[in-house]
């Protein structure tokens, strides 16, 4: 009877050990599959981020190209439409650059001085705006605070 109990214990220990080995094998396979899925997720996320940056760069480049083309079309239109002193002469390139400069100065609402040119030459943007809009640089206000 003692030997029968020992045999039963040994068989049960063997079954338990086999179950542990099977459990370890299944866990190892599961961990391998999980690692493969995580790797795939990382690769897919990285390719998505790369595609996002590529699309943003392409969109920015296309927008910049469209802006440049639009500015060129506007300059061509201005050169073709604006005539010098009611004649049929179009603006010279120098006059066109001066026109563009005055338009740029007029759009600088916050700047009082703009620096440009090869030797740095300050331009009083506020005065240029006043000159281009033909309104006085300063005006007197009676009573209430005033703005230009």
Short mmCIF file of N, CA, C and O in Angstrom, two decimals, residues 13-84:
data_model
loop_
_atom_site.label_atom_id
_atom_site.label_comp_id
_atom_site.label_asym_id
_atom_site.label_seq_id
_atom_site.Cartn_x
_atom_site.Cartn_y
_atom_site.Cartn_z
N UNK A 13 2.97 14.01 -9.67
CA UNK A 13 4.05 14.98 -9.82
C UNK A 13 4.46 15.10 -11.28
O UNK A 13 4.75 16.21 -11.77
N UNK A 14 4.50 13.96 -11.99
CA UNK A 14 4.84 14.00 -13.41
C UNK A 14 3.78 14.77 -14.21
O UNK A 14 4.09 15.57 -15.08
N UNK A 15 2.51 14.50 -13.92
CA UNK A 15 1.42 15.21 -14.61
C UNK A 15 1.49 16.71 -14.32
O UNK A 15 1.29 17.54 -15.21
N UNK A 16 1.76 17.05 -13.05
CA UNK A 16 1.88 18.46 -12.67
C UNK A 16 3.04 19.12 -13.42
O UNK A 16 2.91 20.24 -13.93
N UNK A 17 4.17 18.44 -13.51
CA UNK A 17 5.34 18.97 -14.21
C UNK A 17 5.04 19.13 -15.70
O UNK A 17 5.43 20.13 -16.31
N UNK A 18 4.37 18.16 -16.30
CA UNK A 18 4.00 18.26 -17.71
C UNK A 18 3.05 19.44 -17.93
O UNK A 18 3.17 20.17 -18.92
N UNK A 19 2.12 19.64 -17.03
CA UNK A 19 1.19 20.77 -17.14
C UNK A 19 1.95 22.09 -17.02
O UNK A 19 1.67 23.04 -17.75
N UNK A 20 2.95 22.15 -16.11
CA UNK A 20 3.77 23.38 -15.98
C UNK A 20 4.55 23.63 -17.26
O UNK A 20 4.66 24.76 -17.72
N UNK A 21 5.13 22.57 -17.85
CA UNK A 21 5.89 22.72 -19.09
C UNK A 21 4.96 23.21 -20.22
O UNK A 21 5.32 24.08 -21.00
N UNK A 22 3.77 22.61 -20.30
CA UNK A 22 2.82 23.02 -21.34
C UNK A 22 2.40 24.48 -21.12
O UNK A 22 2.33 25.27 -22.07
N UNK A 23 2.16 24.84 -19.88
CA UNK A 23 1.80 26.21 -19.54
C UNK A 23 2.93 27.16 -19.94
O UNK A 23 2.67 28.21 -20.54
N UNK A 24 4.18 26.81 -19.64
CA UNK A 24 5.33 27.65 -20.00
C UNK A 24 5.46 27.78 -21.51
O UNK A 24 5.77 28.86 -22.04
N UNK A 25 5.23 26.68 -22.24
CA UNK A 25 5.31 26.72 -23.70
C UNK A 25 4.23 27.63 -24.28
O UNK A 25 4.50 28.45 -25.18
N UNK A 26 3.02 27.50 -23.78
CA UNK A 26 1.92 28.35 -24.26
C UNK A 26 2.20 29.81 -23.93
O UNK A 26 2.00 30.70 -24.76
N UNK A 27 2.69 30.08 -22.72
CA UNK A 27 3.02 31.45 -22.32
C UNK A 27 4.12 32.01 -23.23
O UNK A 27 4.06 33.17 -23.65
N UNK A 28 5.15 31.20 -23.55
CA UNK A 28 6.23 31.65 -24.42
C UNK A 28 5.69 31.98 -25.82
O UNK A 28 6.05 33.01 -26.40
N UNK A 29 4.83 31.13 -26.38
CA UNK A 29 4.24 31.40 -27.69
C UNK A 29 3.40 32.67 -27.65
O UNK A 29 3.44 33.49 -28.58
N UNK A 30 2.65 32.83 -26.58
CA UNK A 30 1.83 34.04 -26.43
C UNK A 30 2.70 35.28 -26.37
O UNK A 30 2.40 36.30 -27.01
N UNK A 31 3.80 35.23 -25.63
CA UNK A 31 4.72 36.37 -25.52
C UNK A 31 5.36 36.68 -26.87
O UNK A 31 5.56 37.84 -27.22
N UNK A 32 5.69 35.63 -27.64
CA UNK A 32 6.27 35.85 -28.97
C UNK A 32 5.25 36.54 -29.88
O UNK A 32 5.58 37.51 -30.58
N UNK A 33 4.01 36.06 -29.85
CA UNK A 33 2.95 36.69 -30.66
C UNK A 33 2.72 38.13 -30.23
O UNK A 33 2.58 39.03 -31.06
N UNK A 34 2.70 38.37 -28.93
CA UNK A 34 2.50 39.71 -28.41
C UNK A 34 3.63 40.64 -28.84
O UNK A 34 3.39 41.79 -29.24
N UNK A 35 4.86 40.15 -28.77
CA UNK A 35 6.01 40.96 -29.20
C UNK A 35 5.91 41.29 -30.69
O UNK A 35 6.21 42.42 -31.11
N UNK A 36 5.48 40.32 -31.50
CA UNK A 36 5.32 40.56 -32.94
C UNK A 36 4.24 41.61 -33.19
O UNK A 36 4.43 42.51 -34.03
N UNK A 37 3.12 41.52 -32.47
CA UNK A 37 2.06 42.52 -32.63
C UNK A 37 2.54 43.91 -32.20
O UNK A 37 2.25 44.89 -32.87
N UNK A 38 3.26 43.97 -31.10
CA UNK A 38 3.80 45.28 -30.65
C UNK A 38 4.75 45.85 -31.68
O UNK A 38 4.76 47.06 -31.93
N UNK A 39 5.59 45.00 -32.27
CA UNK A 39 6.54 45.46 -33.30
C UNK A 39 5.75 46.00 -34.50
O UNK A 39 6.07 47.06 -35.04
N UNK A 40 4.71 45.27 -34.92
CA UNK A 40 3.89 45.73 -36.04
C UNK A 40 3.22 47.06 -35.74
O UNK A 40 3.15 47.93 -36.60
N UNK A 41 2.74 47.21 -34.51
CA UNK A 41 2.12 48.48 -34.12
C UNK A 41 3.14 49.61 -34.21
O UNK A 41 2.85 50.69 -34.75
N UNK A 42 4.35 49.38 -33.73
CA UNK A 42 5.39 50.40 -33.77
C UNK A 42 5.73 50.76 -35.21
O UNK A 42 5.86 51.94 -35.56
N UNK A 43 5.86 49.76 -36.07
CA UNK A 43 6.17 50.02 -37.48
C UNK A 43 5.04 50.80 -38.15
O UNK A 43 5.29 51.76 -38.89
N UNK A 44 3.81 50.40 -37.90
CA UNK A 44 2.67 51.08 -38.50
C UNK A 44 2.57 52.53 -38.01
O UNK A 44 2.35 53.45 -38.80
N UNK A 45 2.77 52.74 -36.71
CA UNK A 45 2.74 54.11 -36.17
C UNK A 45 3.85 54.96 -36.77
O UNK A 45 3.63 56.11 -37.13
N UNK A 46 5.06 54.38 -36.88
CA UNK A 46 6.19 55.13 -37.45
C UNK A 46 5.93 55.49 -38.91
O UNK A 46 6.20 56.62 -39.33
N UNK A 47 5.39 54.56 -39.67
CA UNK A 47 5.10 54.87 -41.07
C UNK A 47 3.98 55.89 -41.17
O UNK A 47 4.00 56.75 -42.07
N UNK A 48 3.02 55.85 -40.26
CA UNK A 48 1.95 56.85 -40.24
C UNK A 48 2.49 58.24 -39.93
O UNK A 48 2.09 59.23 -40.57
N UNK A 49 3.39 58.32 -38.97
CA UNK A 49 3.99 59.61 -38.62
C UNK A 49 4.82 60.14 -39.79
O UNK A 49 4.76 61.33 -40.13
N UNK A 50 5.58 59.24 -40.44
CA UNK A 50 6.38 59.66 -41.59
C UNK A 50 5.48 60.15 -42.73
O UNK A 50 5.77 61.18 -43.36
N UNK A 51 4.39 59.45 -42.96
CA UNK A 51 3.45 59.86 -44.01
C UNK A 51 2.81 61.20 -43.67
O UNK A 51 2.62 62.06 -44.53
N UNK A 52 2.50 61.40 -42.39
CA UNK A 52 1.92 62.68 -41.94
C UNK A 52 2.89 63.82 -42.22
O UNK A 52 2.51 64.85 -42.77
N UNK A 53 4.16 63.63 -41.86
CA UNK A 53 5.16 64.68 -42.10
C UNK A 53 5.34 64.92 -43.60
O UNK A 53 5.50 66.05 -44.04
N UNK A 54 5.33 63.85 -44.38
CA UNK A 54 5.48 63.99 -45.83
C UNK A 54 4.31 64.79 -46.40
O UNK A 54 4.50 65.71 -47.21
N UNK A 55 3.09 64.46 -45.97
CA UNK A 55 1.91 65.17 -46.47
C UNK A 55 1.90 66.63 -46.04
O UNK A 55 1.56 67.52 -46.82
N UNK A 56 2.30 66.89 -44.78
CA UNK A 56 2.36 68.28 -44.31
C UNK A 56 3.39 69.07 -45.10
O UNK A 56 3.16 70.22 -45.46
N UNK A 57 4.55 68.45 -45.35
CA UNK A 57 5.58 69.13 -46.14
C UNK A 57 5.12 69.40 -47.56
O UNK A 57 5.34 70.49 -48.11
N UNK A 58 4.46 68.42 -48.17
CA UNK A 58 3.96 68.59 -49.52
C UNK A 58 2.89 69.68 -49.57
O UNK A 58 2.85 70.49 -50.49
N UNK A 59 2.02 69.69 -48.56
CA UNK A 59 0.97 70.72 -48.51
C UNK A 59 1.57 72.11 -48.32
O UNK A 59 1.14 73.07 -48.97
N UNK A 60 2.58 72.21 -47.44
CA UNK A 60 3.23 73.51 -47.23
C UNK A 60 3.93 73.97 -48.50
O UNK A 60 3.87 75.15 -48.87
N UNK A 61 4.60 73.04 -49.19
CA UNK A 61 5.29 73.40 -50.44
C UNK A 61 4.28 73.82 -51.51
O UNK A 61 4.52 74.80 -52.23
N UNK A 62 3.17 73.10 -51.61
CA UNK A 62 2.15 73.46 -52.59
C UNK A 62 1.53 74.82 -52.26
O UNK A 62 1.30 75.64 -53.16
N UNK A 63 1.29 75.07 -50.98
CA UNK A 63 0.73 76.37 -50.58
C UNK A 63 1.71 77.50 -50.89
O UNK A 63 1.30 78.56 -51.39
N UNK A 64 2.98 77.27 -50.62
CA UNK A 64 4.00 78.28 -50.93
C UNK A 64 4.08 78.52 -52.43
O UNK A 64 4.16 79.67 -52.88
N UNK A 65 4.04 77.44 -53.22
CA UNK A 65 4.07 77.59 -54.68
C UNK A 65 2.85 78.35 -55.17
O UNK A 65 2.96 79.22 -56.05
N UNK A 66 1.68 78.05 -54.62
CA UNK A 66 0.46 78.77 -55.00
C UNK A 66 0.54 80.25 -54.63
O UNK A 66 0.11 81.10 -55.39
N UNK A 67 1.10 80.53 -53.45
CA UNK A 67 1.26 81.92 -53.02
C UNK A 67 2.19 82.67 -53.96
O UNK A 67 1.89 83.80 -54.38
N UNK A 68 3.31 82.05 -54.29
CA UNK A 68 4.27 82.70 -55.20
C UNK A 68 3.65 82.92 -56.57
O UNK A 68 3.80 83.98 -57.17
N UNK A 69 2.92 81.91 -57.07
CA UNK A 69 2.27 82.05 -58.37
C UNK A 69 1.22 83.16 -58.34
O UNK A 69 1.12 83.95 -59.27
N UNK A 70 0.45 83.23 -57.25
CA UNK A 70 -0.55 84.27 -57.12
C UNK A 70 0.09 85.65 -57.08
O UNK A 70 -0.38 86.58 -57.74
N UNK A 71 1.18 85.78 -56.32
CA UNK A 71 1.89 87.07 -56.27
C UNK A 71 2.42 87.44 -57.64
O UNK A 71 2.35 88.61 -58.05
N UNK A 72 2.94 86.48 -58.39
CA UNK A 72 3.44 86.76 -59.74
C UNK A 72 2.30 87.18 -60.66
O UNK A 72 2.44 88.12 -61.46
N UNK A 73 1.14 86.51 -60.52
CA UNK A 73 -0.03 86.89 -61.34
C UNK A 73 -0.50 88.29 -61.00
O UNK A 73 -0.87 89.06 -61.90
N UNK A 74 -0.50 88.64 -59.71
CA UNK A 74 -0.91 89.98 -59.30
C UNK A 74 0.05 91.03 -59.84
O UNK A 74 -0.38 92.07 -60.35
N UNK A 75 1.35 90.77 -59.77
CA UNK A 75 2.33 91.72 -60.29
C UNK A 75 2.15 91.89 -61.79
O UNK A 75 2.18 93.01 -62.31
N UNK A 76 1.92 90.80 -62.51
CA UNK A 76 1.69 90.88 -63.95
C UNK A 76 0.42 91.68 -64.23
O UNK A 76 0.40 92.54 -65.11
N UNK A 77 -0.64 91.41 -63.45
CA UNK A 77 -1.89 92.14 -63.64
C UNK A 77 -1.69 93.63 -63.39
O UNK A 77 -2.14 94.46 -64.18
N UNK A 78 -1.01 93.97 -62.29
CA UNK A 78 -0.77 95.38 -61.97
C UNK A 78 0.05 96.03 -63.07
O UNK A 78 -0.25 97.14 -63.51
N UNK A 79 1.07 95.33 -63.54
CA UNK A 79 1.92 95.90 -64.59
C UNK A 79 1.13 96.11 -65.87
O UNK A 79 1.34 97.09 -66.59
N UNK A 80 0.21 95.19 -66.19
CA UNK A 80 -0.58 95.32 -67.41
C UNK A 80 -1.69 96.36 -67.30
O UNK A 80 -2.01 97.02 -68.27
N UNK A 81 -2.28 96.51 -66.11
CA UNK A 81 -3.45 97.37 -65.95
C UNK A 81 -3.07 98.80 -65.58
O UNK A 81 -3.62 99.76 -66.13
N UNK A 82 -2.13 98.96 -64.65
CA UNK A 82 -1.78 100.31 -64.18
C UNK A 82 -0.93 100.98 -65.24
O UNK A 82 0.10 100.47 -65.66
N UNK A 83 -1.39 102.13 -65.67
CA UNK A 83 -0.69 102.89 -66.72
C UNK A 83 -0.10 104.15 -66.11
O UNK A 83 -0.61 104.71 -65.16
N UNK A 84 1.00 104.61 -66.71
CA UNK A 84 1.71 105.78 -66.21
C UNK A 84 1.05 107.04 -66.76
O UNK A 84 0.94 107.21 -67.97
#
